[in-house]
Coordinates of C-alpha atoms in Angstrom, one line a residue:
M1 CA 18.6 -90.7 -28.0
L2 CA 15.0 -89.5 -26.5
M3 CA 16.6 -87.7 -23.8
L4 CA 18.7 -85.7 -26.2
I5 CA 15.2 -84.8 -28.6
F6 CA 13.5 -83.9 -25.0
L7 CA 16.3 -81.5 -24.4
L8 CA 16.7 -80.0 -28.0
V9 CA 12.5 -79.4 -28.0
V10 CA 13.3 -77.7 -24.6
V11 CA 15.7 -75.3 -25.9
I12 CA 13.5 -74.8 -29.0
V13 CA 10.6 -73.8 -26.9
L14 CA 12.9 -71.4 -24.5
V15 CA 14.5 -69.7 -27.9
V16 CA 10.8 -69.3 -29.6
R17 CA 9.3 -67.8 -26.2
K18 CA 12.5 -65.5 -25.8
F19 CA 12.2 -64.2 -29.4
Y20 CA 8.0 -64.0 -29.2
L21 CA 8.5 -62.0 -25.8
K22 CA 11.3 -59.6 -27.4
K23 CA 8.9 -59.4 -30.4
L24 CA 5.9 -58.5 -28.6
K25 CA 6.7 -56.8 -25.1
S26 CA 6.9 -53.0 -25.4
G27 CA 8.3 -52.0 -22.3
R28 CA 4.9 -50.0 -21.7
N29 CA 2.5 -52.5 -21.0
V30 CA 1.4 -52.8 -17.6
C31 CA -1.7 -55.1 -16.2
V32 CA -3.7 -53.5 -13.0
L33 CA -5.8 -56.6 -11.5
V34 CA -8.0 -56.7 -8.8
L35 CA -10.1 -60.0 -8.3
G36 CA -13.2 -57.9 -7.2
D37 CA -15.6 -55.0 -8.6
I38 CA -13.4 -52.5 -10.4
G39 CA -15.7 -49.9 -10.0
R40 CA -15.7 -50.5 -6.1
S41 CA -12.0 -50.6 -6.2
P42 CA -10.7 -47.0 -6.3
R43 CA -7.1 -47.5 -5.4
M44 CA -6.2 -49.9 -8.4
Q45 CA -8.2 -47.5 -10.8
Y46 CA -6.2 -44.6 -9.1
H47 CA -3.1 -46.6 -10.4
A48 CA -4.5 -47.3 -14.1
I49 CA -5.2 -43.4 -14.2
S50 CA -1.6 -42.7 -13.1
L51 CA -0.3 -45.2 -15.4
A52 CA -1.9 -44.2 -18.4
R53 CA -1.0 -40.6 -17.7
E54 CA 2.9 -41.4 -17.6
G55 CA 2.4 -42.9 -21.1
F56 CA 1.7 -46.6 -20.2
I57 CA -0.8 -49.0 -21.8
V58 CA -2.7 -50.2 -19.3
D59 CA -5.0 -53.5 -19.1
L60 CA -7.5 -53.1 -16.1
I61 CA -8.8 -56.4 -15.2
G62 CA -11.6 -57.1 -12.5
Y63 CA -15.1 -57.9 -12.0
P64 CA -18.1 -56.1 -13.5
G65 CA -20.5 -54.4 -11.0
S66 CA -20.3 -50.7 -10.3
P67 CA -19.1 -48.4 -13.2
P68 CA -15.5 -47.4 -13.3
M69 CA -14.6 -43.6 -13.0
K70 CA -15.2 -41.5 -15.7
E71 CA -11.1 -41.0 -16.2
I72 CA -11.0 -44.7 -16.9
L73 CA -13.9 -45.3 -19.2
E74 CA -12.8 -42.4 -21.4
N75 CA -9.0 -43.2 -21.4
M76 CA -7.8 -44.4 -24.7
H77 CA -4.6 -46.0 -23.0
V78 CA -6.8 -48.1 -20.7
Q79 CA -8.7 -51.0 -21.7
I80 CA -11.1 -53.0 -19.2
H81 CA -11.2 -56.9 -19.1
Y82 CA -13.9 -57.9 -17.1
L83 CA -13.7 -61.3 -15.6
R84 CA -17.0 -63.8 -15.3
P85 CA -18.4 -64.4 -12.1
P86 CA -18.0 -67.9 -10.9
P87 CA -21.3 -69.7 -10.5
E88 CA -23.7 -69.4 -7.6
L89 CA -23.4 -72.6 -5.9
Q90 CA -23.9 -71.7 -2.1
N91 CA -27.3 -73.8 -1.8
K92 CA -26.4 -76.5 -4.1
L93 CA -22.9 -77.8 -2.6
P94 CA -21.1 -78.2 0.7
R95 CA -19.5 -74.8 1.7
L96 CA -15.7 -76.2 1.0
L97 CA -16.7 -78.1 -2.0
C98 CA -18.3 -74.8 -3.5
Y99 CA -15.3 -72.6 -2.5
I100 CA -13.1 -75.4 -4.0
V101 CA -15.2 -75.1 -7.2
K102 CA -15.1 -70.9 -7.2
V103 CA -11.0 -71.0 -7.1
I104 CA -10.9 -73.6 -10.0
W105 CA -13.3 -71.2 -11.9
Q106 CA -11.3 -67.9 -11.0
T107 CA -7.8 -69.5 -11.7
A108 CA -9.1 -70.4 -15.0
D109 CA -10.9 -67.1 -16.1
L110 CA -8.0 -65.4 -14.6
L111 CA -5.4 -67.2 -16.6
W112 CA -7.8 -67.1 -19.9
S113 CA -7.8 -63.0 -19.1
L114 CA -4.2 -62.7 -18.6
F115 CA -3.2 -64.4 -21.9
N116 CA -5.7 -62.6 -23.9
K117 CA -4.3 -59.3 -23.7
H118 CA -1.2 -57.1 -24.5
I119 CA 1.8 -59.0 -23.3
S120 CA 2.4 -57.2 -20.0
D121 CA 5.8 -55.5 -18.6
S122 CA 4.6 -55.3 -15.5
L123 CA 1.9 -56.5 -13.5
I124 CA 0.5 -54.9 -10.3
M125 CA -2.1 -56.8 -8.5
Q126 CA -4.3 -56.0 -5.2
N127 CA -4.0 -58.2 -2.3
P128 CA -6.4 -59.3 -0.4
P129 CA -8.2 -61.9 -2.1
A130 CA -4.6 -64.1 -2.1
I131 CA -6.5 -67.0 -3.2
P132 CA -6.0 -67.6 -6.3
T133 CA -4.7 -64.2 -7.6
I134 CA -0.9 -64.0 -6.2
P135 CA 0.0 -67.8 -7.0
V136 CA -1.8 -67.1 -10.5
C137 CA -0.4 -63.8 -11.2
W138 CA 3.2 -64.9 -10.1
F139 CA 3.3 -67.8 -12.5
Y140 CA 2.1 -65.1 -15.4
C141 CA 4.8 -63.0 -14.4
I142 CA 7.4 -65.9 -14.3
L143 CA 6.0 -67.0 -17.8
I144 CA 6.3 -64.0 -19.6
E145 CA 9.3 -62.5 -17.5
A146 CA 6.9 -59.6 -16.5
R147 CA 7.7 -57.5 -13.3
F148 CA 5.2 -58.7 -10.6
I149 CA 4.2 -56.0 -7.9
I150 CA 2.0 -56.8 -4.7
D151 CA -0.1 -53.7 -3.5
W152 CA -1.1 -54.7 0.3
H153 CA -4.3 -53.1 1.1
N154 CA -4.9 -55.9 4.1
Y155 CA -4.0 -59.4 4.8
A156 CA -5.9 -61.9 3.0
H157 CA -5.7 -64.4 5.9
S158 CA -6.9 -61.8 8.6
L159 CA -10.1 -60.9 6.6
M160 CA -10.8 -64.5 6.2
A161 CA -10.5 -65.0 9.9
L162 CA -13.1 -62.8 10.6
S163 CA -15.7 -65.5 9.4
L164 CA -13.7 -68.8 9.7
G165 CA -11.4 -68.4 12.5
K166 CA -7.8 -68.0 12.9
N167 CA -7.1 -71.9 12.7
H168 CA -9.4 -72.7 9.4
F169 CA -7.8 -74.5 7.2
L170 CA -8.4 -72.0 4.4
V171 CA -6.8 -69.3 6.8
R172 CA -3.6 -70.7 6.9
L173 CA -3.3 -71.7 3.4
A174 CA -4.2 -67.6 2.4
K175 CA -1.1 -67.1 5.0
S176 CA 1.3 -69.2 3.9
I177 CA 0.3 -67.9 0.1
E178 CA 1.0 -64.4 1.1
T179 CA 4.4 -65.3 3.0
T180 CA 5.6 -67.3 0.1
F181 CA 4.7 -65.4 -3.0
G182 CA 5.1 -62.0 -1.3
Y183 CA 8.6 -62.6 -0.5
R184 CA 9.0 -63.4 -4.3
A185 CA 7.4 -60.1 -5.4
N186 CA 9.8 -57.8 -7.5
N187 CA 8.2 -55.1 -5.3
N188 CA 5.9 -54.5 -2.9
L189 CA 3.5 -51.8 -1.9
C190 CA 1.5 -51.2 1.2
V191 CA -0.7 -48.6 2.9
T192 CA 0.6 -47.7 5.9
Q193 CA 4.0 -47.6 8.2
A194 CA 2.6 -50.1 10.3
M195 CA 2.1 -52.7 7.4
K196 CA 5.4 -51.9 6.3
E197 CA 7.2 -52.4 9.4
D198 CA 4.7 -55.8 9.8
L199 CA 5.7 -57.1 6.5
E200 CA 9.3 -56.8 6.9
K201 CA 9.5 -57.9 10.7
K202 CA 7.1 -61.2 10.2
W203 CA 8.0 -61.9 6.7
F204 CA 10.9 -60.1 5.5
I205 CA 9.1 -58.6 3.0
Q206 CA 10.4 -55.0 1.8
A207 CA 7.7 -52.9 1.2
K208 CA 7.3 -48.9 -0.1
V209 CA 4.3 -47.1 1.7
L210 CA 2.2 -45.7 -0.7
Y211 CA -0.2 -43.6 1.2
D212 CA -4.2 -43.4 -0.3
R213 CA -5.0 -39.7 -1.5
P214 CA -8.3 -38.5 -3.0
I215 CA -8.1 -37.8 -6.5
D216 CA -9.2 -34.5 -7.9
N217 CA -12.8 -35.3 -8.1
F218 CA -12.9 -35.0 -4.2
H219 CA -12.9 -31.6 -3.1
P220 CA -15.1 -28.9 -1.7
L221 CA -18.1 -27.3 -3.2
T222 CA -19.2 -23.6 -3.3
L223 CA -22.1 -22.8 -1.4
V224 CA -24.3 -22.5 -4.6
E225 CA -22.8 -26.0 -5.8
K226 CA -24.2 -27.5 -2.3
N227 CA -27.6 -26.1 -2.7
E228 CA -28.0 -27.4 -6.3
F229 CA -26.9 -30.8 -5.1
L230 CA -29.4 -30.6 -2.5
C231 CA -32.0 -30.5 -4.7
K232 CA -30.7 -33.3 -6.8
L233 CA -30.7 -35.4 -3.5
A234 CA -34.5 -34.8 -2.8
E235 CA -35.5 -35.5 -6.5
K236 CA -33.2 -38.5 -7.2
Y237 CA -32.6 -40.0 -4.2
D238 CA -35.7 -39.0 -2.0
I239 CA -33.2 -37.1 0.5
K240 CA -35.0 -33.9 1.6
I241 CA -32.2 -31.7 3.4
S242 CA -33.4 -27.8 3.9
C243 CA -30.8 -25.7 2.0
S244 CA -31.7 -21.9 3.3
P245 CA -31.8 -21.9 6.3
R246 CA -30.2 -25.4 7.3
T247 CA -32.5 -26.9 10.0
S248 CA -31.2 -30.3 10.2
G249 CA -27.7 -31.9 10.6
F250 CA -26.2 -34.3 8.0
I251 CA -24.0 -37.1 8.5
V252 CA -22.5 -39.2 6.0
S253 CA -21.1 -42.8 6.3
S254 CA -19.9 -45.2 3.6
T255 CA -18.9 -48.8 3.8
S256 CA -18.8 -52.5 2.4
W257 CA -21.3 -54.0 4.9
T258 CA -18.7 -56.3 6.0
E259 CA -17.6 -58.2 9.3
D260 CA -14.9 -55.3 10.0
E261 CA -17.5 -52.6 10.8
D262 CA -19.8 -52.8 13.6
F263 CA -22.9 -50.2 12.4
S264 CA -24.6 -51.0 16.0
I265 CA -22.2 -48.5 17.3
L266 CA -23.2 -45.8 15.2
L267 CA -27.1 -47.0 15.8
N268 CA -26.8 -46.9 19.6
A269 CA -25.2 -43.4 19.2
L270 CA -28.1 -42.4 17.2
Q271 CA -30.6 -43.7 19.6
E272 CA -29.0 -41.6 22.4
Y273 CA -28.9 -38.4 20.2
E274 CA -32.8 -39.3 19.4
D275 CA -33.5 -39.6 23.2
T276 CA -31.6 -36.4 24.1
C277 CA -33.8 -34.5 21.7
E278 CA -36.8 -36.2 22.8
S279 CA -35.8 -34.9 26.5
N280 CA -35.0 -31.2 25.1
E281 CA -32.2 -31.3 27.2
S282 CA -29.6 -29.9 24.8
N283 CA -30.5 -27.4 21.8
L284 CA -30.3 -30.3 18.9
P285 CA -31.3 -30.5 15.4
D286 CA -33.0 -33.3 13.5
L287 CA -30.5 -35.4 12.2
I288 CA -30.2 -37.0 8.9
C289 CA -28.0 -39.8 8.1
V290 CA -27.0 -41.3 5.3
I291 CA -25.1 -44.3 4.9
T292 CA -24.0 -45.5 1.1
G293 CA -22.5 -49.0 0.0
K294 CA -23.5 -52.5 -0.9
G295 CA -22.4 -55.7 1.2
P296 CA -23.2 -59.0 2.7
L297 CA -24.5 -57.2 5.9
K298 CA -26.6 -54.6 4.9
D299 CA -30.1 -56.4 4.9
F300 CA -28.9 -57.2 8.4
Y301 CA -28.6 -53.7 9.5
M302 CA -31.6 -52.6 7.3
A303 CA -34.0 -55.0 9.2
I304 CA -32.8 -53.7 12.6
I305 CA -33.3 -49.8 11.0
N306 CA -36.9 -50.3 10.1
L307 CA -37.8 -51.2 13.4
K308 CA -36.9 -47.7 15.0
K309 CA -39.3 -45.2 14.9
W310 CA -37.3 -42.1 15.4
K311 CA -38.8 -38.8 15.2
H312 CA -35.6 -36.4 14.9
V313 CA -32.9 -38.8 13.2
E314 CA -33.9 -40.5 9.5
I315 CA -31.4 -42.9 7.9
K316 CA -31.1 -43.2 4.1
M317 CA -29.1 -45.8 2.4
P318 CA -29.0 -45.4 -1.1
W319 CA -26.4 -46.4 -3.8
L320 CA -25.0 -43.1 -5.4
E321 CA -23.3 -42.8 -8.6
N322 CA -19.8 -42.1 -8.5
E323 CA -19.8 -38.1 -9.2
D324 CA -23.1 -37.9 -6.6
Y325 CA -20.6 -39.8 -4.1
Q326 CA -18.2 -37.2 -4.4
K327 CA -20.6 -34.6 -3.6
I328 CA -22.3 -36.0 -0.7
L329 CA -19.0 -36.2 1.0
A330 CA -18.6 -32.3 0.2
T331 CA -21.8 -31.0 1.2
A332 CA -22.1 -33.3 4.4
D333 CA -21.8 -31.5 7.8
L334 CA -19.6 -34.5 9.3
G335 CA -18.4 -37.9 8.5
I336 CA -18.7 -41.1 10.3
C337 CA -16.2 -44.3 10.2
L338 CA -16.4 -47.3 11.6
H339 CA -13.9 -49.2 10.0
T340 CA -11.7 -51.2 12.6
S341 CA -9.2 -53.3 10.3
S342 CA -9.0 -56.9 10.5
S343 CA -5.1 -56.7 10.6
G344 CA -5.2 -53.4 12.4
L345 CA -2.6 -52.2 9.7
D346 CA -4.7 -50.7 6.9
L347 CA -6.5 -46.9 6.7
P348 CA -9.8 -46.4 5.7
M349 CA -10.1 -45.1 1.9
K350 CA -13.4 -43.7 3.0
I351 CA -11.7 -40.8 5.3
V352 CA -9.1 -40.2 2.6
D353 CA -12.0 -39.0 0.2
M354 CA -13.7 -37.0 3.2
F355 CA -10.7 -35.5 3.6
G356 CA -10.4 -34.4 0.2
C357 CA -13.7 -33.0 0.4
C358 CA -12.6 -31.2 3.6
L359 CA -15.0 -33.4 5.7
P360 CA -14.4 -33.6 9.3
V361 CA -14.7 -37.0 10.7
C362 CA -15.5 -39.4 13.7
A363 CA -13.5 -42.3 13.2
F364 CA -13.7 -45.4 15.4
N365 CA -10.0 -46.2 17.0
F366 CA -7.5 -48.5 16.1
N367 CA -3.9 -49.6 16.0
C368 CA -2.4 -47.6 13.2
L369 CA -5.3 -44.9 12.6
S370 CA -3.0 -42.0 14.0
E371 CA -1.3 -42.2 10.4
L372 CA -4.2 -40.2 9.2
V373 CA -6.5 -39.0 12.4
R374 CA -5.6 -37.2 15.2
H375 CA -8.3 -36.8 18.0
N376 CA -8.8 -33.1 18.2
E377 CA -6.0 -32.0 15.5
N378 CA -7.9 -32.9 12.0
S379 CA -10.9 -35.0 13.5
L380 CA -12.2 -36.8 16.1
V381 CA -11.7 -40.3 17.4
F382 CA -14.0 -42.4 19.4
A383 CA -13.7 -45.9 21.2
D384 CA -17.4 -47.0 21.7
E385 CA -20.7 -45.9 21.0
K386 CA -21.1 -43.3 24.0
E387 CA -18.0 -41.3 23.1
L388 CA -19.6 -41.0 19.2
A389 CA -22.9 -39.8 20.8
E390 CA -21.0 -37.2 22.8
Q391 CA -19.0 -36.1 19.7
L392 CA -22.5 -35.9 17.9
K393 CA -24.1 -33.9 20.2
M394 CA -21.1 -31.4 20.6
W395 CA -20.8 -31.1 17.0
F396 CA -24.6 -30.2 16.4
Q397 CA -25.3 -28.5 19.7
D398 CA -27.0 -25.0 18.5
F399 CA -26.6 -25.9 15.0
P400 CA -25.8 -24.0 12.9
D401 CA -24.7 -21.0 14.9
N402 CA -22.3 -22.9 16.9
K403 CA -19.0 -20.3 16.6
T404 CA -16.9 -22.8 18.5
Q405 CA -17.6 -25.6 16.7
Q406 CA -16.9 -23.7 13.0
Q407 CA -13.7 -22.9 14.9
L408 CA -12.8 -26.3 15.3
R409 CA -14.2 -27.3 11.7
E410 CA -11.9 -25.1 10.2
K411 CA -8.7 -26.1 12.6
F412 CA -9.3 -29.6 11.2
Q413 CA -9.7 -28.7 7.4
G414 CA -6.5 -27.1 7.7
N415 CA -4.5 -30.2 9.4
M416 CA -6.2 -33.1 7.4
F417 CA -3.2 -34.8 5.6
T418 CA -0.4 -33.2 8.1
S419 CA -0.3 -36.5 9.7
Q420 CA 1.4 -38.1 6.6
Q421 CA 4.5 -36.0 5.9
N422 CA 4.4 -37.0 2.0
H423 CA 3.0 -35.5 -1.1
N424 CA -0.3 -34.6 -0.5
D425 CA -1.8 -35.5 -4.2
W426 CA -2.4 -38.9 -5.2
H427 CA 0.0 -38.7 -8.8
S428 CA 2.6 -36.8 -7.0
N429 CA 2.7 -39.5 -4.4
W430 CA 2.3 -42.7 -6.8
T431 CA 5.2 -41.0 -9.2
F432 CA 7.6 -40.7 -6.0
N433 CA 7.0 -44.2 -4.8
V434 CA 5.8 -46.4 -7.7
L435 CA 7.0 -44.9 -10.8
P436 CA 10.8 -46.1 -10.2
C437 CA 9.5 -49.5 -9.7
L438 CA 8.4 -49.8 -13.4

C-alpha cells in the first residue's frame, strides 16, 4: 500500500511538473550564464545581444564588478541577475576548506538565481569554470527540460593546473566534470578548430566552432576622433601623447593578470628598447605603453615596474571604461598580446578586439595562434623577449615617417581575418552557428 501511495505521488508530481512547464515556458526564454564578472565577459555579453536581436528574452547571470556593455543595460529584452560573491575566507580557513565553502556557496546561490527568473527554454553557460557551474546547470536543465549548451572558452582543468599542478585532486575533479557533463550537453560551442578536434578526439564531444568577432563598437577612428581621444586620455587618465606632430610611439596591451601571461617578456623587451634609445644606435621615438586590466598578478608587476627608472619608455596601467578601451585600441600604433593559453587551444579575445579596430599586433606564439594571427601576413608573432624587442624597434624606426612600416601596416590591416574563412561580423557568425541550436 505504501509503495502504491509513493508511486501515485510521484506520478502526480510529474504530471503537475509537466503542466507547469508547458504553461510557463514560452519557447523564447534563454539563460546566459558566466560564473565571473559579467562586464569582463565580452563573449557571453555578445551572446545576450544576439539573442535579444533575434527576439529572445534573455536572463544574463553572473557577478557584478565592471559595468556591462551599454547595449546590455539599455536592452529591454535582457535582464541581469547578479550573483552574490562568496565570503572572503582566505585568511580564516585552510585553502581546501575555503574552496569547499566557496563551492557550496556558489552552488546554493546559483540554484537560487536559476529558479528565481523566467523558466528557461535553453541555457548557454561559459566554461571555465567547471565547478560547480557545469553540474548545477545540467541539473537545472534536466529538471525543467531546457536545452543545455556549453560554450568552451578553454579547459577548467588546464587553467587550475597552472597554480595547483596537473595531479592535484581538484584538477582531476574538474577534468572529470568536463568529460562527464560535456558529453551530456545538447550542444557544445568552442573557440577554435583545434579545440573542436581535441574535444572530439579525447572526450567524443561534438562541438561547433564559433570564432570570436568584435562587435560594431570596435572599429577604426578618424584622425579628428583620435586627436579628441588623445586629449581625453591626458585629462582623464594622465596619459599624455602628442597629437600633432606625433613624437612618441604608443603601444597598448590588455590583460587579466593571470599565470597564462608572462609580462616579464614585455618588460625585458622594453628594457632593450630603452637601452637602444640611450645608446643612440637607432632613430627611435620615446614609447608610451598602456596596459589595461585587473587581476591577481597586477600588484606583483606594478612593484617591478615602479623600480624602473626609464627615460624613454613610460608605462601606464589605467582601468578604462568600456567605450574608452575601444577607442584606445583604435588610437594606438601597435598592440601587444602575451596570452599563451593553458590548454594551447583557445585564442585571445584581445587580439580580436584589436583587429576590429584595425590595430596590428605583436603576439606571443603558441599552438593554435595561426587560426587568427599569421606572421608577416596580418601581424607579427614572437617567441621570446628578444624577438619582441626587435619587432618594436623595427616598427618604430624613424617614426612616424617610415614608409616601409606604413606599407606593412596597410598590408596587415587588409588581411586581419583572412585566416578564418567564416562570416566576418559577430552576429552573422552567431546566427550561422548558434541560432540553429535554439
